[in-house]
Short mmCIF file of N, CA and C in Angstrom, two decimals:
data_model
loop_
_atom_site.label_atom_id
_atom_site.label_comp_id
_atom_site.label_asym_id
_atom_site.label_seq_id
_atom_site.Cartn_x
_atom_site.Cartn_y
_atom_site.Cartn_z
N UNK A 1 6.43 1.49 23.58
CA UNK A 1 6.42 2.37 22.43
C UNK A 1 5.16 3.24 22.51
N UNK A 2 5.44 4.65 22.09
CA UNK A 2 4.47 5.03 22.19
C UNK A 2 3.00 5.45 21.31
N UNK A 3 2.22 5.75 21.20
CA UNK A 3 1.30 5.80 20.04
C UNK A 3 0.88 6.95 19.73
N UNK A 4 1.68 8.41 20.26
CA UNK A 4 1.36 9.50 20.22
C UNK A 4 1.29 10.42 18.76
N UNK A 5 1.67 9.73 17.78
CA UNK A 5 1.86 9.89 16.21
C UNK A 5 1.02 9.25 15.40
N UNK A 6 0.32 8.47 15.89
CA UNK A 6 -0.57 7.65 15.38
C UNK A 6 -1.71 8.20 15.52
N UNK A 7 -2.34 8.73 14.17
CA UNK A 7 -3.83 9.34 14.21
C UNK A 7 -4.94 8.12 14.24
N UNK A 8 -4.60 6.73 13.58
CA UNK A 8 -5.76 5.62 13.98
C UNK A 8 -5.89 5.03 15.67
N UNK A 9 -4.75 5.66 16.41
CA UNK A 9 -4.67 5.07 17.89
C UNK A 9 -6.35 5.13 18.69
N UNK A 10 -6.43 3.96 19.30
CA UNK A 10 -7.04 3.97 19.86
C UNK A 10 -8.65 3.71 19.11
N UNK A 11 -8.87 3.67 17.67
CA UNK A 11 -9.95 3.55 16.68
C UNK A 11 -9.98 1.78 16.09
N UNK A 12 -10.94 1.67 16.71
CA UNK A 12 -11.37 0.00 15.83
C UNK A 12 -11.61 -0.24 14.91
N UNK A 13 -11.35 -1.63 13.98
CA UNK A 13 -11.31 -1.29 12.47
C UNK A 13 -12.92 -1.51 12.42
N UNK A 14 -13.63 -2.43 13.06
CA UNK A 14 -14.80 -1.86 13.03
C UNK A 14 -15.69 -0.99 13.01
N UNK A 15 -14.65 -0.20 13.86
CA UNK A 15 -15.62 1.88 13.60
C UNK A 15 -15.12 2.02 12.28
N UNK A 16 -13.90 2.20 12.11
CA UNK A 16 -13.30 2.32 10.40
C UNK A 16 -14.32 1.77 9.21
N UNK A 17 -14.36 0.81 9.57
CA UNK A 17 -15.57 0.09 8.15
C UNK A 17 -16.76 0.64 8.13
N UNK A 18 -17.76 0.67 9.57
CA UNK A 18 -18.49 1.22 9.40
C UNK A 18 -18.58 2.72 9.19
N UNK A 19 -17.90 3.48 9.89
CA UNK A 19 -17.75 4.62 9.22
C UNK A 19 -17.82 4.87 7.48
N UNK A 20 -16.71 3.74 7.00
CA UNK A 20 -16.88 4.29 5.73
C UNK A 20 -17.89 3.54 4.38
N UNK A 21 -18.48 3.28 5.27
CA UNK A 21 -20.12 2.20 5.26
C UNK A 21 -20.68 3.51 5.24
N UNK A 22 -20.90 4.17 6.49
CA UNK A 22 -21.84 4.92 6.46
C UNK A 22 -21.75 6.16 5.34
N UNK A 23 -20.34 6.87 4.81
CA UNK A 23 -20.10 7.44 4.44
C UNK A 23 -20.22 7.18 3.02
N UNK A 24 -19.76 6.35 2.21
CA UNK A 24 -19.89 5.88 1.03
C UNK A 24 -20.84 5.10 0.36
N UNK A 25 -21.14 4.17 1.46
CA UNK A 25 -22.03 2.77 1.17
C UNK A 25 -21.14 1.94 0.35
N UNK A 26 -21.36 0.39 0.50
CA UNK A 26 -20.90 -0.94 0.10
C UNK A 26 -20.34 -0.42 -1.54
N UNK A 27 -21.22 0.10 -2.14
CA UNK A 27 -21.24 0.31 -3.67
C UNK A 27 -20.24 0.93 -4.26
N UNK A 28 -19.70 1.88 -3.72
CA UNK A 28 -18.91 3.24 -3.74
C UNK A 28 -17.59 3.10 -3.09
N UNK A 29 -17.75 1.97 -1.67
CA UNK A 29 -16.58 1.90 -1.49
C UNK A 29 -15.96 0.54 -1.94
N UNK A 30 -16.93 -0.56 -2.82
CA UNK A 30 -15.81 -1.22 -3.73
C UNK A 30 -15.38 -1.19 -4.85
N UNK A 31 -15.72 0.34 -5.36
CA UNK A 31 -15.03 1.35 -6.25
C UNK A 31 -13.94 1.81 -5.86
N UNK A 32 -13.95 2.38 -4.68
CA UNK A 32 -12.71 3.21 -4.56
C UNK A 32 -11.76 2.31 -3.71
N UNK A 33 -12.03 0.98 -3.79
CA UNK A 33 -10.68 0.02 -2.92
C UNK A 33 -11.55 -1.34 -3.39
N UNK A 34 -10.56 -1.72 -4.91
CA UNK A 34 -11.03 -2.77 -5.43
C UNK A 34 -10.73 -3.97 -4.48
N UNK A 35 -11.81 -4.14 -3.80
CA UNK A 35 -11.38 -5.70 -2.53
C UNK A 35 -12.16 -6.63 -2.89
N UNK A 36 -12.44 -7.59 -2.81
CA UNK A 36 -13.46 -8.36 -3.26
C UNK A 36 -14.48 -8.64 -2.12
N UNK A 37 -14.35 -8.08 -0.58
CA UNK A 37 -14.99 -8.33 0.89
C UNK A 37 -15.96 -7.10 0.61
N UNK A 38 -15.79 -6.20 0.01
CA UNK A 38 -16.18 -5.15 -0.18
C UNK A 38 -17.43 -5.15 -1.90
N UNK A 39 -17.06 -5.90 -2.83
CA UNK A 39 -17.98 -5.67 -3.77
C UNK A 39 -19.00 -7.12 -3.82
N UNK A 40 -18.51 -8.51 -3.23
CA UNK A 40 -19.38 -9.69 -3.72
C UNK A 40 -19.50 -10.09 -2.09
N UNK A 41 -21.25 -9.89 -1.81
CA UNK A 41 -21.68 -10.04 -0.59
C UNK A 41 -21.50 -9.88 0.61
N UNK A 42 -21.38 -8.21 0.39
CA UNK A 42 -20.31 -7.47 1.90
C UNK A 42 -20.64 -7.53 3.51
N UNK A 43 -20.27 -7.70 3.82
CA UNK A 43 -20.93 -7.53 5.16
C UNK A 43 -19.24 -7.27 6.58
N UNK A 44 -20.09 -6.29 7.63
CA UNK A 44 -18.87 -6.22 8.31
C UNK A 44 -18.32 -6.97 8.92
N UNK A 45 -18.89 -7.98 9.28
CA UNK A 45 -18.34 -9.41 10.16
C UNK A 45 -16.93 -9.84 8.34
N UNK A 46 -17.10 -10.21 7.33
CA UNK A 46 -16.47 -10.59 6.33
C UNK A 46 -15.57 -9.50 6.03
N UNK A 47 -15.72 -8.58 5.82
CA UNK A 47 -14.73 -7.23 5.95
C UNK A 47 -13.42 -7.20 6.85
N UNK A 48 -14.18 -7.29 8.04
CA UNK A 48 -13.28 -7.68 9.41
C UNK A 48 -12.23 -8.69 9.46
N UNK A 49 -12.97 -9.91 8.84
CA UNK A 49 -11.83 -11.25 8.90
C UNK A 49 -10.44 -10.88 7.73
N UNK A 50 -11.37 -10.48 6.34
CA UNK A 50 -10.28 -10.51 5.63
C UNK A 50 -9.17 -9.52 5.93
N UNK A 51 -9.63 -7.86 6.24
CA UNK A 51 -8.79 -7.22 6.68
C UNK A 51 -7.83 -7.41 7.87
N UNK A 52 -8.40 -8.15 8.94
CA UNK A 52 -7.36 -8.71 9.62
C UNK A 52 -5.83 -9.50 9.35
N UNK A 53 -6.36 -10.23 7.98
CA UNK A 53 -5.54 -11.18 7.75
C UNK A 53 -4.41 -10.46 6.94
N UNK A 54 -5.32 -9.38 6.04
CA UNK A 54 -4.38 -9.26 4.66
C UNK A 54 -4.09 -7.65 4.85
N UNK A 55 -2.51 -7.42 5.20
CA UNK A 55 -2.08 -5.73 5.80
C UNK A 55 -2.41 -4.68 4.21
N UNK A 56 -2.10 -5.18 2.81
CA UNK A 56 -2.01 -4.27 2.42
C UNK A 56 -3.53 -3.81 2.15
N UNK A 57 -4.25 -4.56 2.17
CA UNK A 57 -6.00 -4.49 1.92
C UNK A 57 -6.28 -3.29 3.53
N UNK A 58 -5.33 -3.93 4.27
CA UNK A 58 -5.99 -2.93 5.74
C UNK A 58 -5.24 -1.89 5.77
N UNK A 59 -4.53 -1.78 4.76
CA UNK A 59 -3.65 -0.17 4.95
C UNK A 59 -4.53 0.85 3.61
N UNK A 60 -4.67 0.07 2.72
CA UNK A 60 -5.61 1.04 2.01
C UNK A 60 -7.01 1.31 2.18
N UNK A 61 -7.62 0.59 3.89
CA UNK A 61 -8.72 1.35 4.28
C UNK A 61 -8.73 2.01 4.83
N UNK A 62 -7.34 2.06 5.78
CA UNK A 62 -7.08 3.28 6.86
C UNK A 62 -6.46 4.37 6.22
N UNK A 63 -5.89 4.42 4.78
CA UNK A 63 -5.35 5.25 4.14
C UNK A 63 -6.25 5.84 4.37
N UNK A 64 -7.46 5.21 3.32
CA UNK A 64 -9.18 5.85 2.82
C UNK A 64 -9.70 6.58 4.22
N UNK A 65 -9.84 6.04 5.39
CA UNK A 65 -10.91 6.69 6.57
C UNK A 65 -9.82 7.95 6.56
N UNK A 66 -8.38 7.81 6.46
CA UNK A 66 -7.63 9.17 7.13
C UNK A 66 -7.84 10.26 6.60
N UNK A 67 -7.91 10.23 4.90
CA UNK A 67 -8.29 10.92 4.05
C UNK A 67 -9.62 11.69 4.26
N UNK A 68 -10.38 10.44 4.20
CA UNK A 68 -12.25 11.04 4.25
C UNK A 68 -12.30 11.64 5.74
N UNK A 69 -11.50 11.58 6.50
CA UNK A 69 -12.10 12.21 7.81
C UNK A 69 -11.30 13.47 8.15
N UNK A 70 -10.05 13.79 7.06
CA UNK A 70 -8.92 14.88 6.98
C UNK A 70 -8.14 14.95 8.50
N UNK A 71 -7.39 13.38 8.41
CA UNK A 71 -6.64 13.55 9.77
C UNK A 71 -5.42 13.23 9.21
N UNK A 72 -4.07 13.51 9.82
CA UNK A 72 -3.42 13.82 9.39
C UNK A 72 -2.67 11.92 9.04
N UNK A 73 -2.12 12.23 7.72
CA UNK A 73 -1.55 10.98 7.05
C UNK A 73 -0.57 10.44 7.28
N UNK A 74 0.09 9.16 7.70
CA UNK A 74 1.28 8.76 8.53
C UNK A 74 2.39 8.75 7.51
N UNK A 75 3.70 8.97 8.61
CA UNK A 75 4.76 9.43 7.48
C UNK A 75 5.61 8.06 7.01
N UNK A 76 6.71 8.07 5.95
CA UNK A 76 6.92 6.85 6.07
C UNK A 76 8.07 6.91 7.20
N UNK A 77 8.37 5.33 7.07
CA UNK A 77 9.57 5.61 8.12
C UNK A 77 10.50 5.28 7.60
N UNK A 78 12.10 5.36 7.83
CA UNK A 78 13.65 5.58 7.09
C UNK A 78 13.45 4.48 6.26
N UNK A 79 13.23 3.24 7.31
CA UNK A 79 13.88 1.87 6.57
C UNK A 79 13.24 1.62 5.37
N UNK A 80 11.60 2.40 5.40
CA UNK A 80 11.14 2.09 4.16
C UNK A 80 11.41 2.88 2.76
N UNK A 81 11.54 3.67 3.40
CA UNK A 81 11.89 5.06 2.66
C UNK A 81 13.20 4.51 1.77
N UNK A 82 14.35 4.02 2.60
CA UNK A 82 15.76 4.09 2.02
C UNK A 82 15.23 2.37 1.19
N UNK A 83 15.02 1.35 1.27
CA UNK A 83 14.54 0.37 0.69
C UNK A 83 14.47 0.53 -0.77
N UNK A 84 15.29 0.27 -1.74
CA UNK A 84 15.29 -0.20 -3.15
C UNK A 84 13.77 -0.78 -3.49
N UNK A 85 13.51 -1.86 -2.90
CA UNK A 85 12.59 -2.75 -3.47
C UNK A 85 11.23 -2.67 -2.41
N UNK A 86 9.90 -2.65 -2.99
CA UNK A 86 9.08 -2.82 -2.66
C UNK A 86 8.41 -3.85 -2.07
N UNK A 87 8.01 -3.85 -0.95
CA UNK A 87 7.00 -4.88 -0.38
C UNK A 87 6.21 -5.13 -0.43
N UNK A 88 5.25 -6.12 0.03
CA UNK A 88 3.69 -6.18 -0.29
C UNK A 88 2.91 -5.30 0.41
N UNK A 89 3.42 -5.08 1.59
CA UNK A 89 2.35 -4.40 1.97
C UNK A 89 2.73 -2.70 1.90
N UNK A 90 3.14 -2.10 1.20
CA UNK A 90 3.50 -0.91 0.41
C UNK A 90 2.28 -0.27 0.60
N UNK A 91 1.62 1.02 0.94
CA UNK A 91 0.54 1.28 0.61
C UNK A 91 0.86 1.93 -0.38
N UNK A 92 -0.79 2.24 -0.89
CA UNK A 92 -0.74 2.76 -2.75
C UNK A 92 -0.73 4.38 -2.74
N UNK A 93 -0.32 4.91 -1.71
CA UNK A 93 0.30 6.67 -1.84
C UNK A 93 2.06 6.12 -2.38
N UNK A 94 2.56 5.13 -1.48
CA UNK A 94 4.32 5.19 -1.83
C UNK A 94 4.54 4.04 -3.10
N UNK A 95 3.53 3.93 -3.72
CA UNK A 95 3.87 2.81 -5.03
C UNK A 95 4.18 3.79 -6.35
N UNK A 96 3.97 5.25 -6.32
CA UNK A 96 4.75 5.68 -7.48
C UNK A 96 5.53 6.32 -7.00
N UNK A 97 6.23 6.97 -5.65
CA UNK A 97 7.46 7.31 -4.93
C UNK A 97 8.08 6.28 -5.21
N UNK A 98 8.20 4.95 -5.00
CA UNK A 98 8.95 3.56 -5.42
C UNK A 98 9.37 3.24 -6.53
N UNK A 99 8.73 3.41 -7.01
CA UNK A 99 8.49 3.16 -8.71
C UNK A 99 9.87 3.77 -9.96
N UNK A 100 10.55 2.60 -9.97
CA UNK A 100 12.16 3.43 -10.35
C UNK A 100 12.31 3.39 -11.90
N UNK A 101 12.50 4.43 -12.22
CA UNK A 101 12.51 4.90 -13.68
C UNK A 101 13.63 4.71 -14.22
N UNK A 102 13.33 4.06 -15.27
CA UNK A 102 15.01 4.00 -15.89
C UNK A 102 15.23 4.85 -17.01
N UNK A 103 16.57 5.46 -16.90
CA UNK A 103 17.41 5.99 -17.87
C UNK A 103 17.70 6.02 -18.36
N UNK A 104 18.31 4.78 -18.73
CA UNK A 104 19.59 4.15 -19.56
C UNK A 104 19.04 4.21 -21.06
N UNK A 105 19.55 4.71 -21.81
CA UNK A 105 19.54 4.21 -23.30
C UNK A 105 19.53 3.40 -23.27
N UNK A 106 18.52 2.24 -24.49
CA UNK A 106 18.48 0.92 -25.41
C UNK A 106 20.39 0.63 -25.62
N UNK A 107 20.73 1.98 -26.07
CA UNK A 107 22.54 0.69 -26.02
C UNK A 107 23.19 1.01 -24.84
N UNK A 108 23.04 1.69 -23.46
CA UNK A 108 23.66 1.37 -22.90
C UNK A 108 23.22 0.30 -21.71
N UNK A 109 21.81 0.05 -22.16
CA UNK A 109 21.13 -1.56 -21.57
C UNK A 109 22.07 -2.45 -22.47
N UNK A 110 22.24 -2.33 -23.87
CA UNK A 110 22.79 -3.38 -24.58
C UNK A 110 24.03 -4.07 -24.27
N UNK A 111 24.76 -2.80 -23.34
CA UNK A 111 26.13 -3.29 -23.45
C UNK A 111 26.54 -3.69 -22.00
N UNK A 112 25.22 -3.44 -21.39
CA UNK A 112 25.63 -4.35 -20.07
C UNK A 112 24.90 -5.99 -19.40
N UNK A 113 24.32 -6.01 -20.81
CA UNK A 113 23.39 -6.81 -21.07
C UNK A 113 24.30 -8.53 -21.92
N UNK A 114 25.30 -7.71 -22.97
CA UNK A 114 25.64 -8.33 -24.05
C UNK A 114 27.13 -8.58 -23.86
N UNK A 115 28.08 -8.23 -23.46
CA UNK A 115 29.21 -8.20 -23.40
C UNK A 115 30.01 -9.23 -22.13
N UNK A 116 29.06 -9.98 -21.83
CA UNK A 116 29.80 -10.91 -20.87
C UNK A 116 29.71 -10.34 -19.52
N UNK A 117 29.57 -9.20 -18.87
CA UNK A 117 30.09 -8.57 -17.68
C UNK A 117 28.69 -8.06 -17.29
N UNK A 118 27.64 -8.82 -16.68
CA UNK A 118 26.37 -8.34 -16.41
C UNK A 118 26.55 -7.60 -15.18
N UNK A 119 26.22 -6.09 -15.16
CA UNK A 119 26.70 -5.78 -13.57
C UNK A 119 28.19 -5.15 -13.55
N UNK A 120 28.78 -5.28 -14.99
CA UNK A 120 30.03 -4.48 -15.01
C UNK A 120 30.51 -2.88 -14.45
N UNK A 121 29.19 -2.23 -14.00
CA UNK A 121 29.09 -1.24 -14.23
C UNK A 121 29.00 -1.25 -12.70
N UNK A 122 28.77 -2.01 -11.99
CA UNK A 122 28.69 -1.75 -10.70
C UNK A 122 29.61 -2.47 -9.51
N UNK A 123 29.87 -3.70 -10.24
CA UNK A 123 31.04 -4.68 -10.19
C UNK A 123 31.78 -4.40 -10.44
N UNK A 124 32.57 -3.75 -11.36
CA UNK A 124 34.11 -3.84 -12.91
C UNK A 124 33.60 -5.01 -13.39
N UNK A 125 35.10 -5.47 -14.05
CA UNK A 125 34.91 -6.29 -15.03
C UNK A 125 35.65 -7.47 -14.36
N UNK A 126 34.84 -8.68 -14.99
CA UNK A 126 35.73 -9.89 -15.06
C UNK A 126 37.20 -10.16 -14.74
N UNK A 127 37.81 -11.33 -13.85
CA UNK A 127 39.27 -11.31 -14.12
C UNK A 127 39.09 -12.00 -15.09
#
């Protein structure tokens, strides 16, 4: 596969942190990416472990460096795109693209709610 679309290719998350170490400082950047590796006794060795472990914590730092360094932002891809339901590791640009608004009038929740046939509307009805 290739990595020719990928603007983090080839960048260590260690340059990443420190970069945005150097750029923000500890203070500023556990403001702008509430982590807890980042605001209570930071250091990059502790940064490193947790982001390894935990994708959506490491997608909203590479969001952050792509941004602060104005390279270009990765797109989503179909499967996520077409996906009803959200995952954990969602980054926080596609959590209000996701985010499904409902329509329905209070009675026409009521009546698919109340009438025996939950899902009637997408099902039919009961034999």
């Amino acid at each position: 596969m290739t990595q020719a679309n990928n603007p983090l290719h080839g960048i260590k998350l260690e340059t990443i942190i420190t970069d945005l170490v150097e750029r923000y400082g500890w203070e500023e950047l556990g403001e702008r990416i509430k982590i807890r590796c980042f605001t209570h006794d930071p250091s990059i060795k502790s940064s490193l472990r947790f982001l390894r472990k935990t994708d959506w914590a490491r997608e909203k730092v590479e969001y952050l460096y792509l941004k602060a360094n104005k390279l270009p932002l990765p797109q989503r891809s179909e499967a996520r795109a077409s996906s009803p339901h959200r995952s954990k590791t969602t980054p926080l640009k596609n959590i209000a693209s996701n985010t499904a608004v409902n329509t329905q009038t209070p009675k026409a929740q009521e009546s698919t709610t109340t009438d025996g046939n939950v899902n009637s509307h997408i099902w039919g009805t009961r034999d």
